[in-house]
Amino acid sequence: MVSSVILVPALLNGLMTGAVYALVALGLTLIYGVLHIINFAHGALLTAALFAAFFANKLLGIDPYVAALFLAPLFFGIGYALQRFVIGPAAHGEDRNILLVTLGLAVMIENALLYAFRADTRTINLSYAFDVVEIGNSFLAVPRVVAFGVVVAIAALLWFAMRWTDTGKAIRAVAKEKLGAELSGINVAHIYAVTFGLGTACLAVTACLLIPTYYINPHAGNAFVLIAFTIVVLGGMGSVAGAMLGGLFVGVVESFSGLYLGESLGQIGIFVMFILVLLFRPSGLFGERA
Amino acid sequence: MPEPFLSVSELHTGYGVTEILRGVSLAVQPGEVVAVLGSNGTGKSTLNRTISGVMRSWRGAIRFDGVPIERKKPSDIVAAGLIHVPEGRRIFPNMTVRENLDLGAYRRNRTRRTPSRDRVFGIFPRLAERQSQQAGTLSGGEQQMLAIGRGLMADPRLLILDEPSLGLSPLLVEELFALIRTIAAQGIALLLVEQNVAQSLEVAQRGYVLDNGRVVLEGSADAIGNDPNLKRTYLGM
Ligand SMILES: Nc1ncnc2c1ncn2[C@@H]1O[C@H](COP(=O)(O)OP(=O)(O)O)[C@@H](O)[C@H]1O
Ligand SMILES: [Mg+2]
């Protein structure tokens, strides 16, 4: 047995990693739940957001946490426009077209970033990047604690907005009953774009939370999106609560796998669990859809 | 003669390459109740979907209140006061009765919701009792009333009802037709698509019979009801 001196910090660190995974998964599952498409451009858009956060800091000296305040609306706008003016019209209502369009977008974004910035890996230096706080007996990196808090706040805000605002209700209506929503006067193309925008805004916030402690290169987003896909499946496709719980769960699994199997094998635990869930609970770990 | 409130002229449409409507023309005057009859699969729902803009017309014109609408978005057609209560209800099962109704008024000013809701509750008192119940847990009859109630929340000037009596018990069908009369009495024009021939022709002033994507019979409700060909030839009864 490993003592609680090691287990508790591993658990807390796992939850914090998991929160960031959850935010990536949240965007993905939101788009899946409403548009019923898998957005293959999610990883490339995360990479683009990482570059945006990077250059906001390198060129303009803006702290990543401050940058989140304008990158989130900016990426909302980018996501909105992509869905409304590119993906939607190009797809002609055919799901397999949408799949190809988002895949094509991913290739374009990644190659543009590769062309502009080469394959170099970059980092930024922040005074607080290595600060730690002590919680119980655990020392936790400040940027990770901030990330956890921000993700929990965003999830709560989103939950509230989905239940209590007109647009939130319209999004839920379109997700569950598109024809009924259309005939109620809800502009489905607009709601699709808003949802895509929200999913993309999640990525901008993720990028700002990651950049203090993470490196970037033109493929950086993909590692997260692969994990986010597994979370979306674990949490039940389209379930917002499932994405949150699934994200935290996956973070903890990774952390404990790292503890028992060694740092470099941490992520193997995720995929082993993923395959087990697909075999035994194909509808996901956490029941119902949002 | 003045231009009709709703006019459909020589409408053609279909799915993929299969033509379903082969030149349908019909008209509804303000405040008029018009029945559209026809056996299963003749294209009645397709006609409704094309009028409300969720399906594109291939050819032909649709005008509502003097304005061409065949190229408009469904949400703009709703905003103009032409509301389609679809076959199969299409309510939001995971939301409360009240949320369903409020979404019906999505395009309108928020301040209009309470008076509209009160009006709907006046017509359907049972919805008032079930306000905070999840719509998915309502009985079939209640779900149909909710679907119509949601349509009324948009303040329709013309309401299309697609097979509202489908799946209801005879007693509930009686009740439903009484409610349809109440709605018509408020001056809302109705395009009533039904399999329930006798009862629809009782509420309607005029009617059209559709067969194989074409209008094969039209006229006053009485004339249609008395047509010797109606049941055997067109409705396959
Ligand atoms: N989504 C669809 N795709 C292909 N064919 C359809 C679709 N919906 C209806 N149809 C076909 O169109 C014809 C008319 O259908 P519909 O308008 O629903 O008839 P009705 O409402 O009069 O029963 C039917 O033959 C039906 O099979
Ligand atoms: Mg039908």
XYZ file of C-alpha atoms and ligand atoms in Angstrom:
555
model
C 0.000 0.000 0.000
C 1.046 3.525 -0.740
C 0.383 5.911 2.120
C -2.027 8.827 2.028
C 0.956 11.179 1.928
C 1.338 10.205 -1.702
C -2.252 9.331 -2.546
C -3.865 12.611 -1.561
C -1.555 14.825 -3.628
C -1.933 12.391 -6.531
C -5.697 12.670 -6.239
C -5.657 16.476 -6.070
C -3.214 16.796 -8.945
C -5.327 14.389 -10.955
C -8.429 16.491 -10.370
C -6.577 19.583 -11.527
C -5.293 18.014 -14.718
C -8.735 16.570 -15.208
C -10.396 19.971 -14.968
C -8.477 21.191 -18.021
C -9.327 17.999 -19.910
C -12.939 18.556 -18.902
C -13.003 22.027 -20.437
C -11.739 20.702 -23.781
C -14.285 17.890 -23.577
C -17.028 20.335 -22.631
C -16.636 22.197 -25.921
C -16.551 18.963 -27.885
C -19.587 17.448 -26.175
C -21.587 20.668 -26.449
C -21.061 20.703 -30.205
C -21.825 17.005 -30.453
C -24.932 17.268 -28.296
C -26.479 20.085 -30.315
C -25.161 19.735 -33.877
C -24.726 15.946 -33.664
C -21.338 16.216 -35.311
C -17.860 15.387 -34.137
C -15.761 18.480 -34.583
C -12.454 17.278 -35.941
C -11.134 20.849 -35.947
C -11.283 21.000 -32.139
C -7.588 20.139 -31.664
C -6.380 22.556 -34.323
C -8.518 25.334 -32.847
C -7.010 24.637 -29.417
C -3.555 24.901 -30.961
C -4.531 28.191 -32.603
C -5.764 29.452 -29.239
C -2.486 28.430 -27.603
C -0.601 30.476 -30.210
C -2.933 33.410 -29.647
C -2.302 33.280 -25.884
C 1.412 32.862 -26.506
C 1.713 35.898 -28.753
C -0.564 37.995 -26.580
C 2.061 37.464 -23.901
C 5.244 37.554 -26.012
C 4.370 40.530 -28.193
C 1.931 42.528 -26.098
C 3.017 41.466 -22.628
C -0.499 40.469 -21.647
C -0.823 38.007 -18.793
C -2.583 34.805 -20.001
C -5.308 35.138 -17.382
C -6.072 38.639 -18.633
C -5.819 37.460 -22.234
C -8.602 34.946 -21.528
C -10.990 37.846 -21.072
C -10.674 38.920 -24.695
C -9.559 35.664 -26.337
C -12.734 33.916 -25.171
C -15.042 36.387 -26.978
C -12.666 36.470 -29.962
C -12.729 32.687 -30.301
C -16.462 32.666 -29.741
C -16.691 34.925 -32.792
C -14.315 32.735 -34.797
C -16.290 29.612 -33.920
C -19.587 31.327 -34.675
C -18.382 32.504 -38.087
C -16.813 29.143 -38.965
C -20.074 27.297 -38.343
C -22.403 29.912 -39.780
C -20.463 30.803 -42.912
C -18.176 27.838 -43.630
C -19.146 24.525 -42.038
C -22.931 24.956 -42.187
C -23.180 26.134 -45.812
C -20.491 23.733 -47.056
C -22.135 20.728 -45.431
C -25.540 21.000 -47.175
C -27.067 19.209 -44.213
C -25.116 16.000 -44.808
C -23.318 14.660 -41.740
C -20.477 13.070 -43.666
C -19.815 16.402 -45.410
C -19.595 18.134 -42.024
C -17.080 15.563 -40.882
C -14.928 16.198 -43.940
C -15.266 19.970 -43.653
C -14.104 20.015 -40.017
C -11.282 17.615 -40.911
C -10.278 19.901 -43.774
C -10.351 22.895 -41.477
C -8.089 21.084 -39.020
C -5.545 20.354 -41.756
C -5.655 23.966 -42.964
C -5.222 25.492 -39.511
C -2.391 23.138 -38.559
C -0.523 23.674 -41.788
C -0.915 27.421 -41.595
C 0.532 27.339 -38.065
C 3.322 25.022 -39.175
C 4.141 27.305 -42.093
C 4.120 30.430 -39.951
C 5.850 29.137 -36.835
C 7.723 25.956 -37.893
C 7.593 22.871 -35.718
C 9.514 24.628 -32.911
C 8.322 24.188 -29.371
C 7.867 27.397 -27.387
C 7.138 28.319 -23.789
C 6.550 31.545 -21.930
C 8.067 32.553 -18.602
C 5.808 33.860 -15.909
C 6.866 34.860 -12.423
C 4.199 32.688 -10.811
C 4.610 29.608 -13.007
C 6.413 27.650 -10.293
C 4.608 29.038 -7.234
C 2.931 26.452 -5.078
C 0.192 26.516 -2.472
C -0.083 24.040 0.362
C -3.449 22.401 0.762
C -3.523 19.844 3.576
C -0.200 18.088 3.112
C -0.117 18.617 -0.622
C 1.864 21.192 -2.523
C -0.016 22.265 -5.618
C 1.198 24.468 -8.481
C -0.626 27.802 -8.476
C -1.480 27.783 -12.231
C -3.108 24.391 -11.822
C -5.177 25.522 -8.859
C -6.285 28.587 -10.837
C -7.179 26.367 -13.786
C -9.291 24.131 -11.582
C -11.187 27.080 -10.120
C -11.808 28.681 -13.502
C -13.079 25.442 -15.049
C -15.471 24.813 -12.159
C -16.742 28.402 -12.455
C -17.235 28.066 -16.226
C -19.083 24.777 -15.860
C -21.379 26.323 -13.245
C -21.966 29.378 -15.419
C -22.747 27.232 -18.444
C -25.095 25.037 -16.436
C -26.913 28.111 -15.195
C -27.101 29.690 -18.667
C -28.447 26.486 -20.208
C -31.267 26.348 -17.696
C -32.226 29.943 -17.169
C -31.521 32.018 -20.269
C -33.595 32.102 -23.457
C -30.594 31.257 -25.600
C -29.677 28.379 -23.283
C -33.191 27.001 -23.506
C -33.157 27.429 -27.282
C -29.891 25.462 -27.430
C -31.426 22.638 -25.386
C -34.558 22.744 -27.527
C -32.580 22.459 -30.771
C -30.480 19.627 -29.296
C -33.504 17.527 -28.378
C -36.145 18.484 -30.941
C -34.823 20.378 -33.935
C -38.029 20.496 -35.974
C -40.088 21.570 -32.960
C -37.529 24.294 -32.278
C -37.533 25.510 -35.876
C -41.323 25.700 -35.917
C -41.251 27.659 -32.648
C -39.329 30.387 -34.427
C -35.845 29.478 -33.232
C -33.248 30.164 -35.918
C -31.426 26.847 -35.943
C -28.481 28.073 -38.048
C -27.864 30.804 -35.457
C -28.151 28.404 -32.507
C -25.754 25.977 -34.191
C -23.271 28.802 -34.650
C -23.679 30.010 -31.051
C -23.028 26.481 -29.825
C -19.962 26.109 -32.024
C -18.824 29.512 -30.762
C -19.240 28.432 -27.141
C -17.281 25.261 -27.805
C -14.491 27.285 -29.414
C -14.522 29.846 -26.587
C -13.934 26.955 -24.152
C -10.737 26.254 -26.111
C -9.545 29.853 -25.800
C -9.954 29.664 -22.021
C -8.258 26.257 -21.956
C -5.317 27.714 -23.856
C -4.928 30.584 -21.391
C -5.054 28.161 -18.472
C -2.503 25.832 -20.059
C 0.052 28.259 -21.393
C 1.633 29.237 -18.034
C 2.859 25.647 -17.541
C 2.638 24.068 -20.969
C 4.722 24.192 -24.108
C 3.261 24.883 -27.526
C 3.947 23.756 -31.065
C 1.680 23.388 -34.115
C 0.402 20.015 -32.884
C 0.041 20.838 -29.188
C -3.754 20.756 -29.158
C -4.054 17.219 -30.462
C -2.847 15.490 -27.295
C -5.691 17.091 -25.374
C -8.335 16.411 -27.942
C -7.578 12.699 -28.068
C -8.154 12.569 -24.322
C -11.216 14.808 -24.676
C -12.706 12.334 -27.177
C -12.366 9.545 -24.643
C -13.963 11.769 -21.989
C -16.886 12.605 -24.256
C -17.491 8.911 -24.828
C -17.031 8.072 -21.134
C -19.351 10.846 -20.024
C -22.018 9.916 -22.559
C -21.936 11.712 -25.910
C -23.529 15.151 -25.610
C -23.709 15.227 -21.811
C -22.276 18.395 -20.251
C -22.275 17.001 -16.716
C -20.752 13.791 -18.075
C -17.912 15.773 -19.662
C -17.138 17.476 -16.341
C -17.228 14.298 -14.249
C -15.535 12.305 -17.000
C -12.761 14.897 -17.266
C -12.051 14.865 -13.543
C -12.226 11.077 -13.490
C -9.777 10.744 -16.378
C -7.410 13.201 -14.704
C -7.409 11.085 -11.551
C -6.967 7.846 -13.512
C -4.008 9.375 -15.317
C -2.504 10.570 -12.071
C -2.819 7.206 -10.344
C -1.611 5.287 -13.383
C 1.387 7.581 -13.361
C 1.931 6.815 -9.692
C 1.782 3.046 -10.089
C 3.089 2.519 -13.615
C 5.506 5.427 -13.820
C 5.124 8.977 -15.123
C 5.459 8.127 -18.808
C 2.779 5.454 -18.712
C 0.144 7.626 -17.007
C -1.932 8.061 -20.139
C -1.985 4.340 -20.856
C -4.368 3.990 -17.909
C -6.806 6.324 -19.660
C -6.950 4.299 -22.825
C -7.138 0.956 -21.046
C -10.094 2.293 -19.093
C -11.570 3.731 -22.287
C -11.515 0.355 -24.001
C -13.010 -1.312 -20.924
C -15.861 1.204 -20.872
C -16.518 0.721 -24.590
C -16.688 -3.024 -23.994
C -18.917 -2.986 -20.934
C -20.793 0.329 -20.893
C -20.895 1.664 -24.454
C -23.368 4.430 -23.530
C -20.867 5.974 -21.126
C -20.231 5.887 -17.403
C -22.633 8.585 -16.358
C -26.228 7.831 -17.384
C -28.384 10.379 -19.106
C -27.785 12.947 -21.807
C -28.013 16.673 -21.191
C -61.507 39.528 -55.473
C -58.934 40.499 -52.854
C -55.760 38.445 -52.544
C -56.201 35.496 -50.131
C -54.467 35.516 -46.753
C -52.472 32.415 -47.635
C -52.125 31.307 -51.205
C -50.226 28.330 -52.549
C -49.911 28.215 -56.325
C -48.683 25.344 -58.465
C -46.412 24.061 -55.721
C -43.967 21.294 -56.576
C -41.584 19.658 -54.149
C -40.297 16.293 -52.987
C -37.449 14.367 -51.384
C -34.251 13.702 -53.294
C -35.443 13.179 -56.851
C -38.893 11.897 -55.882
C -41.578 14.464 -56.581
C -44.335 14.377 -53.935
C -46.338 17.556 -54.563
C -47.167 17.880 -58.267
C -48.631 21.331 -58.584
C -50.752 22.011 -55.503
C -52.786 25.217 -55.316
C -54.926 26.308 -52.398
C -56.032 29.423 -50.564
C -57.090 30.433 -47.063
C -58.972 33.662 -46.308
C -58.482 35.614 -43.052
C -60.221 33.836 -40.179
C -61.270 30.946 -42.387
C -61.075 27.267 -41.379
C -59.940 25.125 -44.276
C -59.673 21.344 -44.116
C -57.073 19.393 -46.085
C -58.010 15.745 -46.467
C -56.315 12.832 -48.111
C -55.187 9.310 -47.370
C -51.855 8.487 -45.793
C -48.805 9.366 -47.847
C -50.466 11.750 -50.292
C -48.242 14.659 -49.263
C -50.274 16.620 -46.694
C -47.414 16.925 -44.220
C -45.012 17.670 -47.043
C -47.289 20.556 -48.039
C -47.287 21.883 -44.447
C -43.532 21.604 -44.152
C -43.061 23.515 -47.384
C -45.442 26.290 -46.325
C -43.621 26.715 -43.004
C -40.232 26.777 -44.714
C -38.595 23.706 -43.186
C -38.674 22.178 -46.667
C -37.799 24.056 -49.889
C -40.227 24.280 -52.779
C -38.949 23.202 -56.173
C -41.358 25.315 -58.121
C -44.434 27.412 -57.432
C -45.298 30.298 -55.154
C -46.443 30.664 -51.551
C -47.737 34.046 -50.392
C -48.776 34.954 -46.874
C -50.465 38.272 -46.168
C -49.352 39.598 -49.552
C -45.689 38.621 -49.138
C -43.890 35.777 -50.961
C -42.553 33.377 -48.303
C -41.313 30.404 -50.298
C -37.669 31.473 -49.871
C -37.931 32.597 -46.248
C -36.433 30.948 -43.169
C -38.866 29.110 -40.857
C -38.091 31.533 -38.031
C -39.101 34.516 -40.185
C -42.298 32.786 -41.251
C -43.109 32.201 -37.568
C -42.414 35.858 -36.857
C -44.879 36.801 -39.608
C -47.625 34.918 -37.724
C -47.850 31.696 -39.745
C -47.476 28.847 -37.265
C -47.263 25.149 -38.047
C -48.073 22.647 -35.284
C -46.437 19.554 -36.739
C -47.604 15.997 -36.918
C -46.266 14.040 -33.945
C -46.352 17.067 -31.604
C -42.604 17.677 -31.511
C -42.709 19.179 -28.013
C -39.540 19.488 -25.894
C -39.819 16.425 -23.626
C -37.002 17.403 -21.262
C -38.514 20.789 -20.402
C -41.487 21.825 -18.336
C -44.867 22.675 -19.809
C -44.210 26.317 -19.053
C -40.792 26.298 -20.729
C -42.330 24.666 -23.779
C -44.949 27.379 -23.983
C -42.425 30.171 -23.487
C -40.280 28.805 -26.307
C -43.355 29.122 -28.512
C -43.120 32.876 -27.909
C -39.375 32.889 -28.632
C -39.618 35.497 -31.383
C -41.813 37.851 -29.397
C -41.182 40.467 -26.755
C -40.763 38.902 -23.294
C -43.505 41.120 -21.878
C -46.033 39.343 -24.138
C -45.413 35.966 -22.522
C -47.600 36.254 -19.439
C -50.723 37.463 -21.274
C -50.209 34.856 -24.016
C -49.743 32.110 -21.455
C -52.909 33.196 -19.663
C -54.793 33.035 -22.935
C -53.474 29.521 -23.623
C -54.362 28.430 -20.082
C -57.843 29.828 -20.663
C -58.249 27.451 -23.603
C -56.366 24.535 -22.051
C -56.919 24.650 -18.264
C -55.196 21.305 -17.890
C -51.909 22.816 -19.060
C -52.159 25.382 -16.278
C -52.392 22.593 -13.706
C -49.360 20.880 -15.200
C -47.181 23.986 -15.682
C -44.091 22.687 -13.900
C -44.380 19.090 -15.068
C -41.846 17.734 -17.582
C -43.573 17.701 -20.967
C -42.338 14.180 -21.708
C -44.406 12.832 -18.811
C -47.739 14.212 -20.107
C -50.369 11.924 -21.612
C -50.759 11.850 -25.390
C -53.777 14.149 -25.310
C -52.034 16.620 -23.039
C -48.968 16.614 -25.262
C -51.156 17.475 -28.248
C -52.718 20.353 -26.320
C -49.252 21.524 -25.353
C -48.155 21.429 -28.988
C -51.146 23.554 -29.993
C -50.653 25.785 -26.949
C -47.021 26.342 -27.921
C -48.213 27.319 -31.395
C -50.701 29.797 -29.928
C -47.928 31.410 -27.873
C -46.507 32.801 -31.121
C -49.719 34.780 -31.610
C -50.629 33.126 -34.906
C -52.763 34.738 -37.550
C -52.822 31.440 -39.382
C -52.354 28.106 -37.638
C -51.595 24.892 -39.477
C -52.644 21.839 -37.477
C -51.230 18.589 -38.846
C -53.257 15.581 -37.706
C -53.922 16.850 -34.179
C -56.314 13.983 -33.425
C -53.807 11.261 -34.336
C -53.576 8.671 -31.576
C -56.252 10.206 -29.338
C -59.210 8.318 -27.885
C -62.661 9.133 -29.383
C -63.559 11.096 -26.270
C -60.408 13.195 -26.510
C -60.998 13.741 -30.217
C -64.395 15.258 -29.330
C -62.697 17.521 -26.812
C -59.985 18.476 -29.274
C -62.461 19.518 -31.969
C -64.308 21.634 -29.411
C -61.003 23.372 -28.631
C -60.309 23.868 -32.321
C -63.665 25.671 -32.577
C -62.664 27.874 -29.645
C -59.426 28.807 -31.424
C -61.247 29.504 -34.699
C -63.759 31.657 -32.813
C -60.858 33.914 -31.779
C -60.390 34.860 -35.418
C -57.333 32.724 -36.120
C -57.372 31.215 -39.615
C -56.854 27.451 -39.575
C -55.465 25.020 -42.085
C -56.620 21.743 -40.611
C -55.019 18.576 -41.916
C -56.941 15.554 -40.719
C -57.863 11.937 -41.279
C -60.982 12.543 -39.249
C -63.116 13.527 -42.228
C -66.570 14.073 -40.740
C -65.428 16.168 -37.796
C -63.022 18.299 -39.837
C -65.703 19.099 -42.394
C -67.982 20.129 -39.531
C -65.549 22.812 -38.305
C -64.270 23.840 -41.716
C -65.935 26.209 -44.140
C -64.059 24.860 -47.133
C -61.895 21.906 -47.935
C -59.395 20.380 -50.329
C -58.803 16.712 -51.008
C -55.269 15.735 -51.921
C -54.457 12.585 -53.799
C -51.069 11.583 -55.099
C -49.649 15.075 -54.692
C -52.509 16.839 -56.471
C -55.720 18.566 -55.417
C -58.474 16.308 -56.742
C -61.466 17.916 -55.067
C -62.137 21.339 -53.601
C -65.124 23.318 -52.491
C -67.360 24.091 -49.553
C -67.242 21.658 -46.663
C -70.773 20.510 -47.446
C -70.072 19.887 -51.108
C -66.987 17.849 -50.280
C -68.787 15.890 -47.583
C -71.523 14.964 -50.041
C -69.239 14.087 -52.947
C -69.889 10.465 -53.903
C -66.226 9.877 -54.806
C -64.788 11.219 -51.572
C -64.539 8.141 -49.393
C -64.176 5.346 -51.895
C -61.885 6.896 -54.458
C -59.840 9.499 -52.634
C -59.634 8.440 -49.038
C -59.482 4.717 -49.728
C -62.150 3.946 -47.172
N -38.219 12.645 -45.088
C -38.719 11.980 -46.151
N -37.872 11.427 -47.046
C -38.344 10.750 -48.113
N -39.647 10.563 -48.378
C -40.541 11.077 -47.518
C -40.120 11.822 -46.359
N -41.228 12.210 -45.690
C -42.281 11.750 -46.398
N -41.874 11.076 -47.492
C -42.745 10.457 -48.494
O -43.524 11.470 -49.065
C -44.833 11.027 -49.276
C -45.798 11.990 -48.617
O -45.585 11.974 -47.212
P -46.386 12.926 -46.248
O -46.304 14.306 -46.741
O -45.899 12.671 -44.874
O -47.859 12.357 -46.435
P -49.144 12.578 -45.528
O -48.851 13.620 -44.532
O -50.201 12.969 -46.490
O -49.432 11.250 -44.902
C -44.916 9.630 -48.711
O -44.837 8.727 -49.797
C -43.721 9.503 -47.848
O -43.241 8.182 -47.859
Mg -48.868 13.526 -42.483
